Every structure is written in structure tokens, then in C-alpha cells.
Amino acid sequence: MLNTLIVGASGYAGVELATYLNRHPHMNITALAVSAQSPDAGKLLSDLHPQLKGMVDLPLQPLSDAAEWADKVDVVFLATAHEVSHDLAPQFLEAGCVVFDLSGAFRVNDDGFYTHYYGFSHQHQAWLDKAVYGLAEWNHDKIKEAQLVAVPGCYPTAAQLALKPLIEGDLLNDAQWPVINATSGVSGAGRKASVTTSFCEVSLQPYGIFNHRHHPEIVAHLGTPVIFTPHLGNFPRGILETITCRLKAGVTRQDVAAAFHRAYDDKPLVRLYDTGVPALKAVVGLPFCDIGFAVQDEHLIVVAAEDNLLKGASSQAVQCLNIRFGFPETLSLI
Amino acid sequence: MLNTLIVGASGYAGVELATYLNRHPHMNITALAVSAQSPDAGKLLSDLHPQLKGMVDLPLQPLSDAAEWADKVDVVFLATAHEVSHDLAPQFLEAGCVVFDLSGAFRVNDDGFYTHYYGFSHQHQAWLDKAVYGLAEWNHDKIKEAQLVAVPGCYPTAAQLALKPLIEGDLLNDAQWPVINATSGVSGAGRKASVTTSFCEVSLQPYGIFNHRHHPEIVAHLGTPVIFTPHLGNFPRGILETITCRLKAGVTRQDVAAAFHRAYDDKPLVRLYDTGVPALKAVVGLPFCDIGFAVQDEHLIVVAAEDNLLKGASSQAVQCLNIRFGFPETLSLI
Amino acid sequence: MLNTLIVGASGYAGVELATYLNRHPHMNITALAVSAQSPDAGKLLSDLHPQLKGMVDLPLQPLSDAAEWADKVDVVFLATAHEVSHDLAPQFLEAGCVVFDLSGAFRVNDDGFYTHYYGFSHQHQAWLDKAVYGLAEWNHDKIKEAQLVAVPGCYPTAAQLALKPLIEGDLLNDAQWPVINATSGVSGAGRKASVTTSFCEVSLQPYGIFNHRHHPEIVAHLGTPVIFTPHLGNFPRGILETITCRLKAGVTRQDVAAAFHRAYDDKPLVRLYDTGVPALKAVVGLPFCDIGFAVQDEHLIVVAAEDNLLKGASSQAVQCLNIRFGFPETLSLI
Amino acid sequence: MLNTLIVGASGYAGVELATYLNRHPHMNITALAVSAQSPDAGKLLSDLHPQLKGMVDLPLQPLSDAAEWADKVDVVFLATAHEVSHDLAPQFLEAGCVVFDLSGAFRVNDDGFYTHYYGFSHQHQAWLDKAVYGLAEWNHDKIKEAQLVAVPGCYPTAAQLALKPLIEGDLLNDAQWPVINATSGVSGAGRKASVTTSFCEVSLQPYGIFNHRHHPEIVAHLGTPVIFTPHLGNFPRGILETITCRLKAGVTRQDVAAAFHRAYDDKPLVRLYDTGVPALKAVVGLPFCDIGFAVQDEHLIVVAAEDNLLKGASSQAVQCLNIRFGFPETLSLI
């Protein structure tokens, strides 16, 4: 049994982590923690999220000092704000914990990325150098060895799972950038009071055009430029991405299918559609990324769907945990 | 043309007032105002509520002093918090304005009501004595003469419209209190950031059991005890109330129908159902209260539906304005 | 391992059954079946319900003759229309299968009930006499011995779980019938094309006032009259019931709490609230019935929430299976 | 006063037509009609759509013979299926009526279009030649003279309003086709029973990839190829289109803004955003198309939003009526 601490457990990703880890046969949740200033400190997780009543009734403990927990646990999940992860992760890492960070604090090892997109200057270059990007289907071998896994962003997970097989297979015409139109459920904005995410205000709308922080994350890890336009959708959970690409001359539907099958036939948490494309409902509440596509002449539309809180956050974190510690990849997930 | 000021114009009821008054042929919106501290001060109403772009592009002016506006306008609508209305209304009234207050500050003329249910001690007993309760279908003659109209609460409007004909007709068995189960859209909670009303948190649930402030308002104006259980519904607008009553021995379906027809046949904004009961969709966006009922033996179920922001707030305020100034009762409303 | 057949597997309750039984360690799904006339016959369950892709990819086999399957399986789940269950159940029972029927065909052993409320004349009185009503928390001992379990209706499950402790404890004033206001998600109407349940038409509304077929089911099993008013809610899943009762003179909040605790403290799938009342979101997707209440003088409001497809149908069926075969009561459910 | 007949009045577009024309000061609704086979024939429009109760209580008359009505009315609105419009329009036209057809039957004057995309062979080439495409902001002068106006499809309206100023201004790089990602509310599928549009089945999903019939309509009227990917959204009304374009070298944000302002500054029903882009909520229930955009280097994202039933159907039909008969363009619309 591995002892684990979940920091930031009161948010939507934290709840999912707590649920998965609570039923994981090799994990023991030592504690759930929230920031010492949080008004939720001292409450039960199930007070905030009543669906957990009788299942995960652990208290949310105020985290004032990482040292207090670092020697009691083997594994730490950080479902915290970027700056908080940036500060906390090294403390746990230096005490020897394995850390799965769901924030953006260690995802891109690139000068200027954090100052430009996250508004802070990164102070832990050594850990940034060691961090492994937790795109589970593509970085399996590095994740196995990692002490710090930077779990990918929600949009980048689906975008990369959809595009990497095409790029690796050299199927795309470079003259035209892939156009990623993505729509996310409101839970992507986190669990905090805001007029923008209030029930009466939400309606389908684009946001962050040309400047969303997941854009450079996608580009950095794909190694190719894209146009990325995120939208807020009027549903609580899930992400659907519709990606328009131009194929190289001569590339056929069969080539595209072969590339996807090569990439994912042995991957249990990516489901390929031989016909049709996924609807959002196929993935909500589930740890899969579903991928389908259509081809006409040199035009290719790829559709990828996932639950933003699961494959886009918490289930991918647990998938990385399973890989890291040699457990079956889907353990506790399906 | 009457000049009018809408205070609290940035909220959901304010938007509806601005829309109605903007198209009212006898009204001129002199200004829209918000509290001087509001972060919305200085913005256009259509910046906050983009549906109004090109229709009501007026700025939200910070209201620091009622005197500044009192002599420029004939009519004031207060879509403000209870305490704010309590303080502002007398200032406008003493300057001679006619005031339509959508808050609870002047609805119940009863010792202890404000301290117990609203948490403040009422300082304007003289105006409370003069205030007319704006239940338009029942207080027509008093509204015609009023300087201060206290527009009823959203739940009390539907509850009273459903029950008053039965009580006036002496059809109900006093041994059993009417049971009012009511469900309101989320807009009833106002336009402010709150985890409770955030998109991912809303689901059908009762609240304020035995202690909602609309309960004593209903009881005070009906003159009879009731059990009132409000619920938050997962829709933005509308109220549906299902009211279970016991009829006096010998009272028939025909007696009930006759009582409703007597009360409302000449009332353009109450729609009676001869068969069936209303669904919420019948009234959303419209200034009506719809009423239907079913009888079995001595059991009566009355169902009333309205848009909480319209017949439950803004359209009833404009209906009262129309009555007060002798305009056709539905002018600008349908 | 017990072999099982799910008939009516393509509907919403069938999907949930398939999901639970697929992960049940002692159950083997021998086949999924639909009516031979169904357009879905021959498809995979996961073609209709893409969330199951990769998890339950079994075909929907056309059921033309019960005999074809009766000797291949130990257990049959009928998630079929009432008339279909009425005809099929005896065929499987006579072949020795244990049958869990989710329809209304064997729930009430009462002359005239089926002709009046279901529109058919019951032809299997002997099986009706032997059928055990599967209200799991209350009929444990009979379920253990049953060959035919009539799984309760969705509304009656929550209503009875809320009221039985009060009635058994003799806490209610007989002079006033409990008033049950219930709101169900749209999935309660089943998976069939209908304008009434189409996306653009659904809004909160009462239906079946004084004549819903779940009313006599509640009354028959509680042994006491009630007023029951169901509503269609604008959400896919879940039932919330708000029940207004009158207490006998002298009965206190503590008495009510004690009655609930006595009934459910050792029952893993009923969750009692010591403070507050449940919201719908607490139970959606989960096999619990959550119960909370409030008392003021002699007035008692009980609120019960469940997922209509789970505790109101499929999870209760599996709970009954677990009881019947001596498995842990929550096996595969949580 | 012009007498008018609305055929297909029971559907969602028909309801909106009835509402607008009922309040139009120069129009008299002579009759509402539905197909003689419709189960709705004989009902009141307000029986099907209770929000109209007391406002539009006209009966839905069975239309068996166009001749019966053709000499009683001046204007006919066809909110009918494509084949029905194809058959009916000529009958009314030959009797001298002015016809506004909301179907696709007369939108594209192109060999093979109807057989390929609509599954029927067009029999009325002469009327197809005379039909005017009712894109109101662009075809004003032709609409003024038209006897038959083919009101554009919902998706094509927004797409063309967004792209025509750019194409007319020669701002786009031909090497890259505009990528139109569009999401429509469920009402776009019409008011008929279908599992696909049932409440529990709807979730965000692409459909009709590379083969939606609105694609050739857009291409035919723009005169330029595009990639068009429609999606079903989980909301009842509205369309949002996010269009990704490549600008010609040297084209600036100012050039784009100038093109839009040139096209629409004198058009009351297109609202341009100087900053930001529209959200769906800005247009639902309103007759506008809202347009905003963002530029980065040679990349341009245009966002257009409209109510699919209004600017995408019924309000544009009434706008065309207003243009045709010389009424103010927005009469009865805002």
C-alpha cells in the first residue's frame, strides 16, 4: 500500500482523485488537504460534495507546511493552482515523494512560457528539467521512471491524442495549420464563485482566442503550430474537439486509420471509432479519450472527446500513477 | 411622457424593467443607476447583458445621492436590496416621486417582520403604513392611488393568485393548511457570484424549509396559514407552484372553477386552464401567471406558473405602473 | 458464477443493469435481449449507448421464445414493458429461473389494479401470489427466499423509504394524508421517440395528477392513503420527493430522527442526513436513497432523493439479487 | 392590411412566424395551416405551444388544396418540408400570391443540387429561376421585386453574413478554405418525435461532416469553397459559428473591421462587436446576427451568432416581407 496525500482536494479534480484513489487497491489516502486559508478547511469532503457521503468522508485538512506530510506519504497529488504547485512540488520532491501535479507549473520547459502565460517567473528549473509530461499513451517509458509527473492540461490531452499519430506518421500538409475548435464544460473553470460561470450566465461562447495558455502547451509538445480556439459550453463536464487538417497529397482514409490504430490499438483508454465520430455523452464520467474522423479529398476532420476532469485531469493522473508503480494501467479507473 | 429612473438596473429584474420601459410609449428612461460602489458603475447595461446591445445601450450611473435624481424624474423603480430600498424609497417619495419597490422593504406592515426575516429594524413606519401591496389583480383600486407600491415577492405572487379566489370563496377546509411546493429558477437568487448558483453546483433541492421570508409575506396577505416549501430548480427562469388543498365538504370542481373565473375572467395577465395544468415553458419570458387545477373528492391540487422575473417581479411592477397612471394594463407587456 | 439474461437491455434501466452485472464478480451475462420486433435487435448495446464501448460490447439478441434461453441461465432480469413482463416472467419461472422484474406486472396483488391502472387483465395469479416486492431495506427476509422479485417503481421506492419508518413508528396524524410532491428526470419516461420528452419540449410540469399508477402502488404497500403528485423535471436522471406530513401530538424531532435511524442505521444504501436535506446531485449516478427532514411544531417535511434508474430501478434490482443469493448487499454497486 | 397564410404553422419556425405576424401592424393572419394528414390539424396553435395562449389562439386548419386559400390571401409563408414547399409554392405563386419559403426548395438554382442533397428532382425550373435568395442584408434590391423569396438556411445565414464582407473586400487568402465550425440548438431538427433529439440523448456532437445540405448552399451563394462542420448542441435554440480564415498578406485588423462596418453599419439587424466576440445568449430570442472577430498575424477568427429560428428562419422571413412591401425593415421584429 502506498500512502498518498491529495492537495487541493476540495475542487472538482480533487473530488475525482479522491474517488479513484479511495477505491484503488494499492493506495491509502493518508489525508486530503486544502490551503490553510480555505474556508473549506476542517469540513468533510462529503460536506462540499454530498455524492461522496458514506464513501469518502475524510476531512479537508489545512496545509500550512509541506514538511508536516512529506515524510508520512509516498505519493502526492497536487490539484492546486499553478503558483501553489510551483511552490509545493519541490518541497515534496526533495523529501522523496513521487508527485503528480495537475497544474500547469511543470508542463513546459521553456523560457518565457511561465512569465508570459502564467504570470510568474519559474524558480525551479532543475525540477522543470526532470519533470515528465504525463501524456500517458505517449510517454509511458519516461513516466515509469519519473519522480515528478506534470499531468497535461485538459484541452492539450485531447488535441495531442488526436494529432500525434498524424504528425508521427507524417500525414499532414505543413502548409496549413490544424484548426482545433474545442468546447469545454463549465467545470473546467474550477469550483469558485464567479459571475461568468453562474448558472444564468453560461452560454456557448469562444474565449481566450489566440491567447489561451493551453495553446503553447499543445504547440510545445506537438512540435508543430496549430490554431486553437476554446469555447465554454453549457454543460458541466466534458470536452469535444473538432480538428480540421489538410492531408499531404496522396494520403488516404486508410492511411489515417492505420496511423490511429498503430498508435492506440494496445492502449486501453483511447477508443477509436471505425465509423462515425464521438459525441460528448460517450465519455462523460469515464476515463477514455474517444477519437473518430472523416476524410474528403485532402480534408480531414478529427473529433476527440474526453471528460475534462478525468482523461483531461484526474483519471490521467491515476493512469500515470498506475504506469509509474507498475499497476495495471486501468486499475480503479474502469 | 413620464421620466423614470431605474435603480439596481444591472440585475436580472432591472434588465427586464429596462426592456419594458424602453418600449413603453409613455415612459422615458432618464437614467439607469447602480450603487456607487458597484463594479458595474460606468458600464453600459448592454456590456453586462449583451442581448440589449443596440436596444438599451444606456450607461449604469453610480447613485450616490437620491436628491440628484429625485427632481428630474416622476417615477422610480427600485430593483435593489431590501436595505437599500428601505433607505432610498423615502428620499424619492418625499421629493414627490411615485416609487415602485421590487424589494421586500415595504411589503408587510407588521411588527417584528423586518427584524425577524430581513435582519433590520424598519425606520419608516409612516411609509410602511402608506405602501400599497402591488398584487395587481387584487389591489387595483389602491394601486391607482398609491405613491409607494411594494411589488410582491415572486413566490407570493403565484401563491396568492392561486389561493385568494379559494379563500375569498370560502372553499377551503380550515382544518388543513394548504401545502405549497414551489420551484424557482436560479435567477431568483440574483446576479452575483456564488458557489451555490454556479453552473456545476445547481441541482433540484429544497431550501429555506419553514423559514423562507416569503412564507410570512404569503400568510400576512392571505390571512391564513400555509406550509411553504421552496426549491431551487435547474433552470434559469420561472416558478412553478403545486398547491395541495382540502376542500370544504360539498365543494365541487365546478365551484372551484367558478371561483377562479369570477376572480380572473376580466384580468388579462392571469390565464386560467379549463383542462390540464400549466407547464413552466408556458410562461417563461411572458408576463402571465397561468393557473390550472384538479379535484378528486375533497382534494384539490392547484398549479400556478409564472416567470419569476416578470409576473414575479418586473412585469408586475410595470403592470402596477400602468394601473397607477391609467394606461392599459398590459401596455408594453404583451 | 450465475448465468444471467437481461431482457429489454436497450433501454435506460437495461444499460444500468448491464453495467452493474458486467462488473459483478459472481455474474456472467449470458445474453442481452430485446423484443424480436425491436429495430435495435442485432446491434451492439454499445452502438446505442456509446459510453459502453469497450466495456459492454455485447449484441442485443432478438427474443422470440423464452424457452430458448430459460435453460441456459439461472437469473433473468426483465427491464421490459408491463405486458411483456407479465407474459415472459412465468415462462422463465416455470423453467426454474430466478426472475427480477423491473416492470409493474407483479408489484401489487390486488383485484382490479392491473385492469384499472395498466389496462390489462392479470393472467398469472399464482405467480402474483408468490411474487415478493423488492423494497430491499424492508423485505430482506422474503427476498432471500423469492423466485420472483417485483422490483418497486421509482417513485414508490423513495416514497416508501421516506414514510415507512414514520408509519411503523406510529408518528403520523391520520387525520391528514401525507402530501408527496415528486419530480423525476426525463429518463423515467423511457428511451423512445416522443414529442413530450423531446429536448425542446421538456419543462417542469406536473402530470398524472390523482391518477398516476405509482399512487396505488405506494398506498398498497404503505397501507395508508397519500396524495401523490408527480412532476416531469428538466434533467435526465434523478427523483426528488418532498413529503409534507402532520405529526401526532407530542411527537418531536428526536422521535422522527430515532425512527429513521432505527430503520436505516444498518442499511448501507440509505443515507440519512442529520442536518439539512438532500439535493438531487447527491444521488445521481449512485445507488443510494438519501433522506433528510425538518420539523416545525406538528409539521414534518421529509425529503428523499434517489437516481430513478438506480435505486429506483436497476441498482435496487441488483441489490435484491445480492440479497437473494447471499452476496454482500452492495456488491458491484459502490 | 395584407392577408396572410402560414403553412406549417405548428412547427417551431411556424410559431415564431405566427407571433411576429400577429403583432405586425400591416398583416392579418387569415389562417394557420398544417398538412391535412397532421395529427395537429384542428387543434389550436396554443394547444401545442401553451405560451401563445391568449395571444395566438387560432386553429391549425388542414390544408388539402392550395386553391382554397390562394385567392383569399396576399402573402404566404411556407414553413414546410422541402418537398411540400416545392409542390405548394408554384400553386400559390400562379394565383398571384407573394411567397416566402423557409424550406430549401428554391434556394439554389443548380443542376443536381436537389437530387443530390434533397433527394428529389426539381420540377419548377421557371420558379427556381425567378426565386430571390432572401439574405436580407445583401439582396435588398432583388427582394423588393420578388414574388418568391427563398429564405436562407439557418447555418448559411450566419456563415454568409460573416464571410461575405471579407470575400467582397478580397481580404482572404484563397490558398486556404475558411473552416466553419457551427453548433446549433436542437430546435434546428424540427418538432418531431425522434430518439436523436430526445432529452436524454442530446449531447454536443458533430454530424453531417462533409455532407450537410447547407454546405453547398453556402458555397453556391458565397462563390467560394469552405469547410463546414455542423454540431448539435445541448441547448434548444441558437447557432454559434466560429470561422477560421487566412488573410491575404498585408491585410490588417483595421481592414477587417472596415469591411464589416462598410457592410453592416446601416443594417439594423446585424450587430458588430468592436471588441470581443458574441456569446450565444446575446441573440437567443432576438432577430439579430451578432458578429465579432480576432486577428493574429494572418489568422482571422470570426464568430457569428444568431437564433436559428429567428435570423436563421422566421425573423429573416419577416424582414424580407418588410423589405418586399416597403415597411420599416425591423417592423414587429424588435
Tab-separated table of N, CA and C in Angstrom, chain B residues 57-149:
chain	number	residue	atom	x	y	z
B	57	ASP	N	-28.734	50.755	-24.703
B	57	ASP	CA	-27.292	50.951	-24.531
B	57	ASP	C	-26.959	52.024	-23.493
B	58	LEU	N	-27.874	52.248	-22.575
B	58	LEU	CA	-27.665	53.307	-21.585
B	58	LEU	C	-26.594	52.924	-20.564
B	59	PRO	N	-25.902	53.944	-20.047
B	59	PRO	CA	-24.890	53.657	-19.010
B	59	PRO	C	-25.521	53.430	-17.638
B	60	LEU	N	-24.816	52.677	-16.825
B	60	LEU	CA	-25.206	52.456	-15.433
B	60	LEU	C	-24.530	53.527	-14.590
B	61	GLN	N	-25.315	54.457	-14.131
B	61	GLN	CA	-24.732	55.580	-13.415
B	61	GLN	C	-24.643	55.283	-11.926
B	62	PRO	N	-23.538	55.672	-11.303
B	62	PRO	CA	-23.416	55.439	-9.855
B	62	PRO	C	-24.373	56.351	-9.087
B	63	LEU	N	-25.162	55.771	-8.220
B	63	LEU	CA	-26.116	56.568	-7.449
B	63	LEU	C	-25.504	56.889	-6.103
B	64	SER	N	-25.079	58.100	-5.910
B	64	SER	CA	-24.527	58.429	-4.599
B	64	SER	C	-25.551	59.183	-3.763
B	65	ASP	N	-26.474	59.846	-4.415
B	65	ASP	CA	-27.393	60.702	-3.660
B	65	ASP	C	-28.732	60.732	-4.392
B	66	ALA	N	-29.773	60.300	-3.708
B	66	ALA	CA	-31.088	60.252	-4.346
B	66	ALA	C	-31.518	61.641	-4.812
B	67	ALA	N	-31.101	62.654	-4.065
B	67	ALA	CA	-31.542	64.022	-4.372
B	67	ALA	C	-31.131	64.444	-5.785
B	68	GLU	N	-30.024	63.903	-6.206
B	68	GLU	CA	-29.508	64.232	-7.535
B	68	GLU	C	-30.523	63.910	-8.632
B	69	TRP	N	-31.327	62.891	-8.413
B	69	TRP	CA	-32.267	62.434	-9.438
B	69	TRP	C	-33.716	62.741	-9.106
B	70	ALA	N	-33.995	62.936	-7.823
B	70	ALA	CA	-35.397	62.970	-7.396
B	70	ALA	C	-36.200	64.050	-8.107
B	71	ASP	N	-35.597	65.153	-8.394
B	71	ASP	CA	-36.399	66.199	-9.041
B	71	ASP	C	-36.341	66.128	-10.571
B	72	LYS	N	-35.620	65.183	-11.091
B	72	LYS	CA	-35.571	65.025	-12.551
B	72	LYS	C	-36.531	63.954	-13.046
B	73	VAL	N	-37.059	63.165	-12.139
B	73	VAL	CA	-37.898	62.042	-12.578
B	73	VAL	C	-39.249	62.043	-11.868
B	74	ASP	N	-40.224	61.431	-12.531
B	74	ASP	CA	-41.566	61.311	-11.961
B	74	ASP	C	-41.749	59.977	-11.259
B	75	VAL	N	-41.055	58.989	-11.792
B	75	VAL	CA	-41.279	57.617	-11.345
B	75	VAL	C	-39.931	56.954	-11.079
B	76	VAL	N	-39.849	56.204	-9.978
B	76	VAL	CA	-38.618	55.481	-9.654
B	76	VAL	C	-38.954	53.997	-9.460
B	77	PHE	N	-38.152	53.159	-10.114
B	77	PHE	CA	-38.244	51.716	-9.856
B	77	PHE	C	-37.012	51.324	-9.051
B	78	LEU	N	-37.250	50.669	-7.933
B	78	LEU	CA	-36.144	50.200	-7.096
B	78	LEU	C	-36.031	48.683	-7.224
B	79	ALA	N	-35.012	48.245	-7.935
B	79	ALA	CA	-34.724	46.805	-8.039
B	79	ALA	C	-33.471	46.550	-7.228
B	80	THR	N	-33.557	46.920	-5.985
B	80	THR	CA	-32.392	46.978	-5.099
B	80	THR	C	-32.575	46.031	-3.923
B	81	ALA	N	-31.492	45.843	-3.183
B	81	ALA	CA	-31.563	45.020	-1.974
B	81	ALA	C	-32.541	45.655	-0.991
B	82	HIS	N	-33.077	44.827	-0.103
B	82	HIS	CA	-34.105	45.280	0.825
B	82	HIS	C	-33.650	46.495	1.619
B	83	GLU	N	-32.478	46.444	2.164
B	83	GLU	CA	-31.991	47.549	2.993
B	83	GLU	C	-31.815	48.811	2.153
B	84	VAL	N	-31.385	48.644	0.929
B	84	VAL	CA	-31.183	49.810	0.056
B	84	VAL	C	-32.521	50.451	-0.265
B	85	SER	N	-33.503	49.635	-0.611
B	85	SER	CA	-34.836	50.180	-0.865
B	85	SER	C	-35.381	50.891	0.371
B	86	HIS	N	-35.187	50.272	1.503
B	86	HIS	CA	-35.659	50.846	2.768
B	86	HIS	C	-35.105	52.258	2.953
B	87	ASP	N	-33.845	52.439	2.588
B	87	ASP	CA	-33.224	53.753	2.775
B	87	ASP	C	-33.591	54.731	1.665
B	88	LEU	N	-33.645	54.224	0.425
B	88	LEU	CA	-33.823	55.124	-0.722
B	88	LEU	C	-35.271	55.561	-0.934
B	89	ALA	N	-36.187	54.634	-0.766
B	89	ALA	CA	-37.570	54.925	-1.133
B	89	ALA	C	-38.071	56.231	-0.500
B	90	PRO	N	-37.893	56.401	0.828
B	90	PRO	CA	-38.413	57.634	1.441
B	90	PRO	C	-37.824	58.902	0.833
B	91	GLN	N	-36.565	58.843	0.424
B	91	GLN	CA	-35.951	60.039	-0.160
B	91	GLN	C	-36.644	60.419	-1.468
B	92	PHE	N	-36.940	59.435	-2.287
B	92	PHE	CA	-37.640	59.727	-3.540
B	92	PHE	C	-39.100	60.109	-3.285
B	93	LEU	N	-39.717	59.440	-2.327
B	93	LEU	CA	-41.126	59.698	-2.027
B	93	LEU	C	-41.316	61.123	-1.510
B	94	GLU	N	-40.396	61.526	-0.650
B	94	GLU	CA	-40.546	62.869	-0.067
B	94	GLU	C	-40.327	63.956	-1.112
B	95	ALA	N	-39.620	63.617	-2.166
B	95	ALA	CA	-39.460	64.572	-3.274
B	95	ALA	C	-40.634	64.498	-4.244
B	96	GLY	N	-41.602	63.638	-3.941
B	96	GLY	CA	-42.804	63.609	-4.774
B	96	GLY	C	-42.837	62.545	-5.844
B	97	CYS	N	-41.807	61.748	-5.942
B	97	CYS	CA	-41.803	60.686	-6.955
B	97	CYS	C	-42.794	59.591	-6.582
B	98	VAL	N	-43.288	58.920	-7.609
B	98	VAL	CA	-44.012	57.672	-7.384
B	98	VAL	C	-42.979	56.541	-7.438
B	99	VAL	N	-43.022	55.678	-6.442
B	99	VAL	CA	-41.986	54.649	-6.310
B	99	VAL	C	-42.596	53.249	-6.410
B	100	PHE	N	-41.989	52.432	-7.261
B	100	PHE	CA	-42.326	51.011	-7.335
B	100	PHE	C	-41.123	50.245	-6.806
B	101	ASP	N	-41.309	49.643	-5.652
B	101	ASP	CA	-40.189	48.966	-4.991
B	101	ASP	C	-40.326	47.464	-5.178
B	102	LEU	N	-39.315	46.864	-5.814
B	102	LEU	CA	-39.370	45.416	-6.044
B	102	LEU	C	-38.779	44.607	-4.886
B	103	SER	N	-38.250	45.279	-3.894
B	103	SER	CA	-37.678	44.557	-2.750
B	103	SER	C	-38.762	44.231	-1.736
B	104	GLY	N	-38.349	43.627	-0.633
B	104	GLY	CA	-39.291	43.293	0.423
B	104	GLY	C	-39.472	44.393	1.455
B	105	ALA	N	-38.890	45.565	1.224
B	105	ALA	CA	-38.789	46.563	2.300
B	105	ALA	C	-40.114	47.177	2.731
B	106	PHE	N	-41.126	47.103	1.900
B	106	PHE	CA	-42.407	47.728	2.285
B	106	PHE	C	-43.599	46.800	2.052
B	107	ARG	N	-43.338	45.503	2.063
B	107	ARG	CA	-44.425	44.584	1.711
B	107	ARG	C	-45.330	44.182	2.862
B	108	VAL	N	-44.778	44.133	4.060
B	108	VAL	CA	-45.568	43.632	5.180
B	108	VAL	C	-45.508	44.652	6.315
B	109	ASN	N	-46.658	45.101	6.724
B	109	ASN	CA	-46.746	46.131	7.753
B	109	ASN	C	-46.987	45.450	9.083
B	110	ASP	N	-45.914	44.962	9.629
B	110	ASP	CA	-46.085	44.061	10.759
B	110	ASP	C	-44.870	44.155	11.663
B	111	ASP	N	-45.142	44.412	12.903
B	111	ASP	CA	-44.081	44.463	13.910
B	111	ASP	C	-43.255	43.185	13.910
B	112	GLY	N	-41.979	43.342	13.903
B	112	GLY	CA	-41.137	42.159	14.056
B	112	GLY	C	-40.824	41.462	12.751
B	113	PHE	N	-41.600	41.745	11.710
B	113	PHE	CA	-41.366	41.063	10.438
B	113	PHE	C	-39.969	41.371	9.895
B	114	TYR	N	-39.604	42.641	9.894
B	114	TYR	CA	-38.309	43.011	9.292
B	114	TYR	C	-37.132	42.575	10.136
B	115	THR	N	-37.271	42.729	11.430
B	115	THR	CA	-36.153	42.282	12.263
B	115	THR	C	-35.988	40.764	12.168
B	116	HIS	N	-37.102	40.055	12.158
B	116	HIS	CA	-37.000	38.601	12.172
B	116	HIS	C	-36.555	38.043	10.825
B	117	TYR	N	-37.160	38.525	9.742
B	117	TYR	CA	-36.919	37.871	8.452
B	117	TYR	C	-35.895	38.594	7.587
B	118	TYR	N	-35.705	39.881	7.805
B	118	TYR	CA	-34.789	40.634	6.942
B	118	TYR	C	-33.562	41.146	7.684
B	119	GLY	N	-33.583	41.033	8.993
B	119	GLY	CA	-32.391	41.383	9.738
B	119	GLY	C	-32.143	42.865	9.889
B	120	PHE	N	-33.194	43.676	9.704
B	120	PHE	CA	-33.016	45.105	10.019
B	120	PHE	C	-34.298	45.623	10.663
B	121	SER	N	-34.123	46.707	11.355
B	121	SER	CA	-35.272	47.308	12.030
B	121	SER	C	-35.820	48.424	11.132
B	122	HIS	N	-37.111	48.353	10.869
B	122	HIS	CA	-37.693	49.298	9.908
B	122	HIS	C	-37.806	50.690	10.521
B	123	GLN	N	-37.346	51.684	9.778
B	123	GLN	CA	-37.289	53.057	10.290
B	123	GLN	C	-38.333	53.968	9.672
B	124	HIS	N	-39.166	53.447	8.808
B	124	HIS	CA	-40.075	54.323	8.055
B	124	HIS	C	-41.511	53.834	8.161
B	125	GLN	N	-41.994	53.802	9.390
B	125	GLN	CA	-43.325	53.252	9.638
B	125	GLN	C	-44.398	54.044	8.883
B	126	ALA	N	-44.206	55.335	8.740
B	126	ALA	CA	-45.232	56.139	8.065
B	126	ALA	C	-45.365	55.698	6.614
B	127	TRP	N	-44.248	55.447	5.987
B	127	TRP	CA	-44.315	54.978	4.587
B	127	TRP	C	-44.795	53.539	4.494
B	128	LEU	N	-44.433	52.767	5.482
B	128	LEU	CA	-44.946	51.392	5.532
B	128	LEU	C	-46.476	51.430	5.637
B	129	ASP	N	-46.999	52.371	6.402
B	129	ASP	CA	-48.459	52.497	6.512
B	129	ASP	C	-49.095	52.883	5.183
B	130	LYS	N	-48.395	53.698	4.422
B	130	LYS	CA	-48.983	54.185	3.163
B	130	LYS	C	-48.734	53.250	1.989
B	131	ALA	N	-47.748	52.353	2.131
B	131	ALA	CA	-47.384	51.488	0.997
B	131	ALA	C	-48.569	50.614	0.583
B	132	VAL	N	-48.732	50.458	-0.706
B	132	VAL	CA	-49.777	49.577	-1.231
B	132	VAL	C	-49.107	48.322	-1.789
B	133	TYR	N	-49.630	47.182	-1.428
B	133	TYR	CA	-49.093	45.902	-1.887
B	133	TYR	C	-49.549	45.684	-3.330
B	134	GLY	N	-48.582	45.556	-4.223
B	134	GLY	CA	-48.897	45.605	-5.653
B	134	GLY	C	-49.312	44.283	-6.274
B	135	LEU	N	-50.160	43.537	-5.605
B	135	LEU	CA	-50.694	42.319	-6.231
B	135	LEU	C	-51.771	42.797	-7.203
B	136	ALA	N	-51.388	42.951	-8.460
B	136	ALA	CA	-52.145	43.794	-9.390
B	136	ALA	C	-53.593	43.368	-9.560
B	137	GLU	N	-53.842	42.073	-9.625
B	137	GLU	CA	-55.209	41.615	-9.883
B	137	GLU	C	-56.129	41.840	-8.690
B	138	TRP	N	-55.579	42.052	-7.527
B	138	TRP	CA	-56.402	42.130	-6.322
B	138	TRP	C	-56.422	43.515	-5.682
B	139	ASN	N	-55.451	44.335	-5.978
B	139	ASN	CA	-55.372	45.638	-5.299
B	139	ASN	C	-55.492	46.813	-6.258
B	140	HIS	N	-56.179	46.601	-7.339
B	140	HIS	CA	-56.277	47.585	-8.408
B	140	HIS	C	-56.625	48.979	-7.888
B	141	ASP	N	-57.642	49.075	-7.059
B	141	ASP	CA	-58.120	50.403	-6.672
B	141	ASP	C	-57.115	51.122	-5.784
B	142	LYS	N	-56.480	50.399	-4.920
B	142	LYS	CA	-55.470	51.033	-4.063
B	142	LYS	C	-54.222	51.419	-4.851
B	143	ILE	N	-53.865	50.574	-5.803
B	143	ILE	CA	-52.682	50.889	-6.615
B	143	ILE	C	-52.910	52.176	-7.397
B	144	LYS	N	-54.125	52.385	-7.851
B	144	LYS	CA	-54.456	53.609	-8.611
B	144	LYS	C	-54.125	54.874	-7.831
B	145	GLU	N	-54.162	54.780	-6.502
B	145	GLU	CA	-53.970	55.957	-5.661
B	145	GLU	C	-52.598	55.987	-4.994
B	146	ALA	N	-51.810	54.965	-5.206
B	146	ALA	CA	-50.608	54.805	-4.378
B	146	ALA	C	-49.478	55.737	-4.793
B	147	GLN	N	-48.701	56.149	-3.816
B	147	GLN	CA	-47.424	56.793	-4.147
B	147	GLN	C	-46.279	55.784	-4.032
B	148	LEU	N	-46.467	54.822	-3.161
B	148	LEU	CA	-45.454	53.768	-2.984
B	148	LEU	C	-46.112	52.402	-3.181
B	149	VAL	N	-45.660	51.710	-4.208
B	149	VAL	CA	-46.170	50.365	-4.451
B	149	VAL	C	-45.079	49.352	-4.097
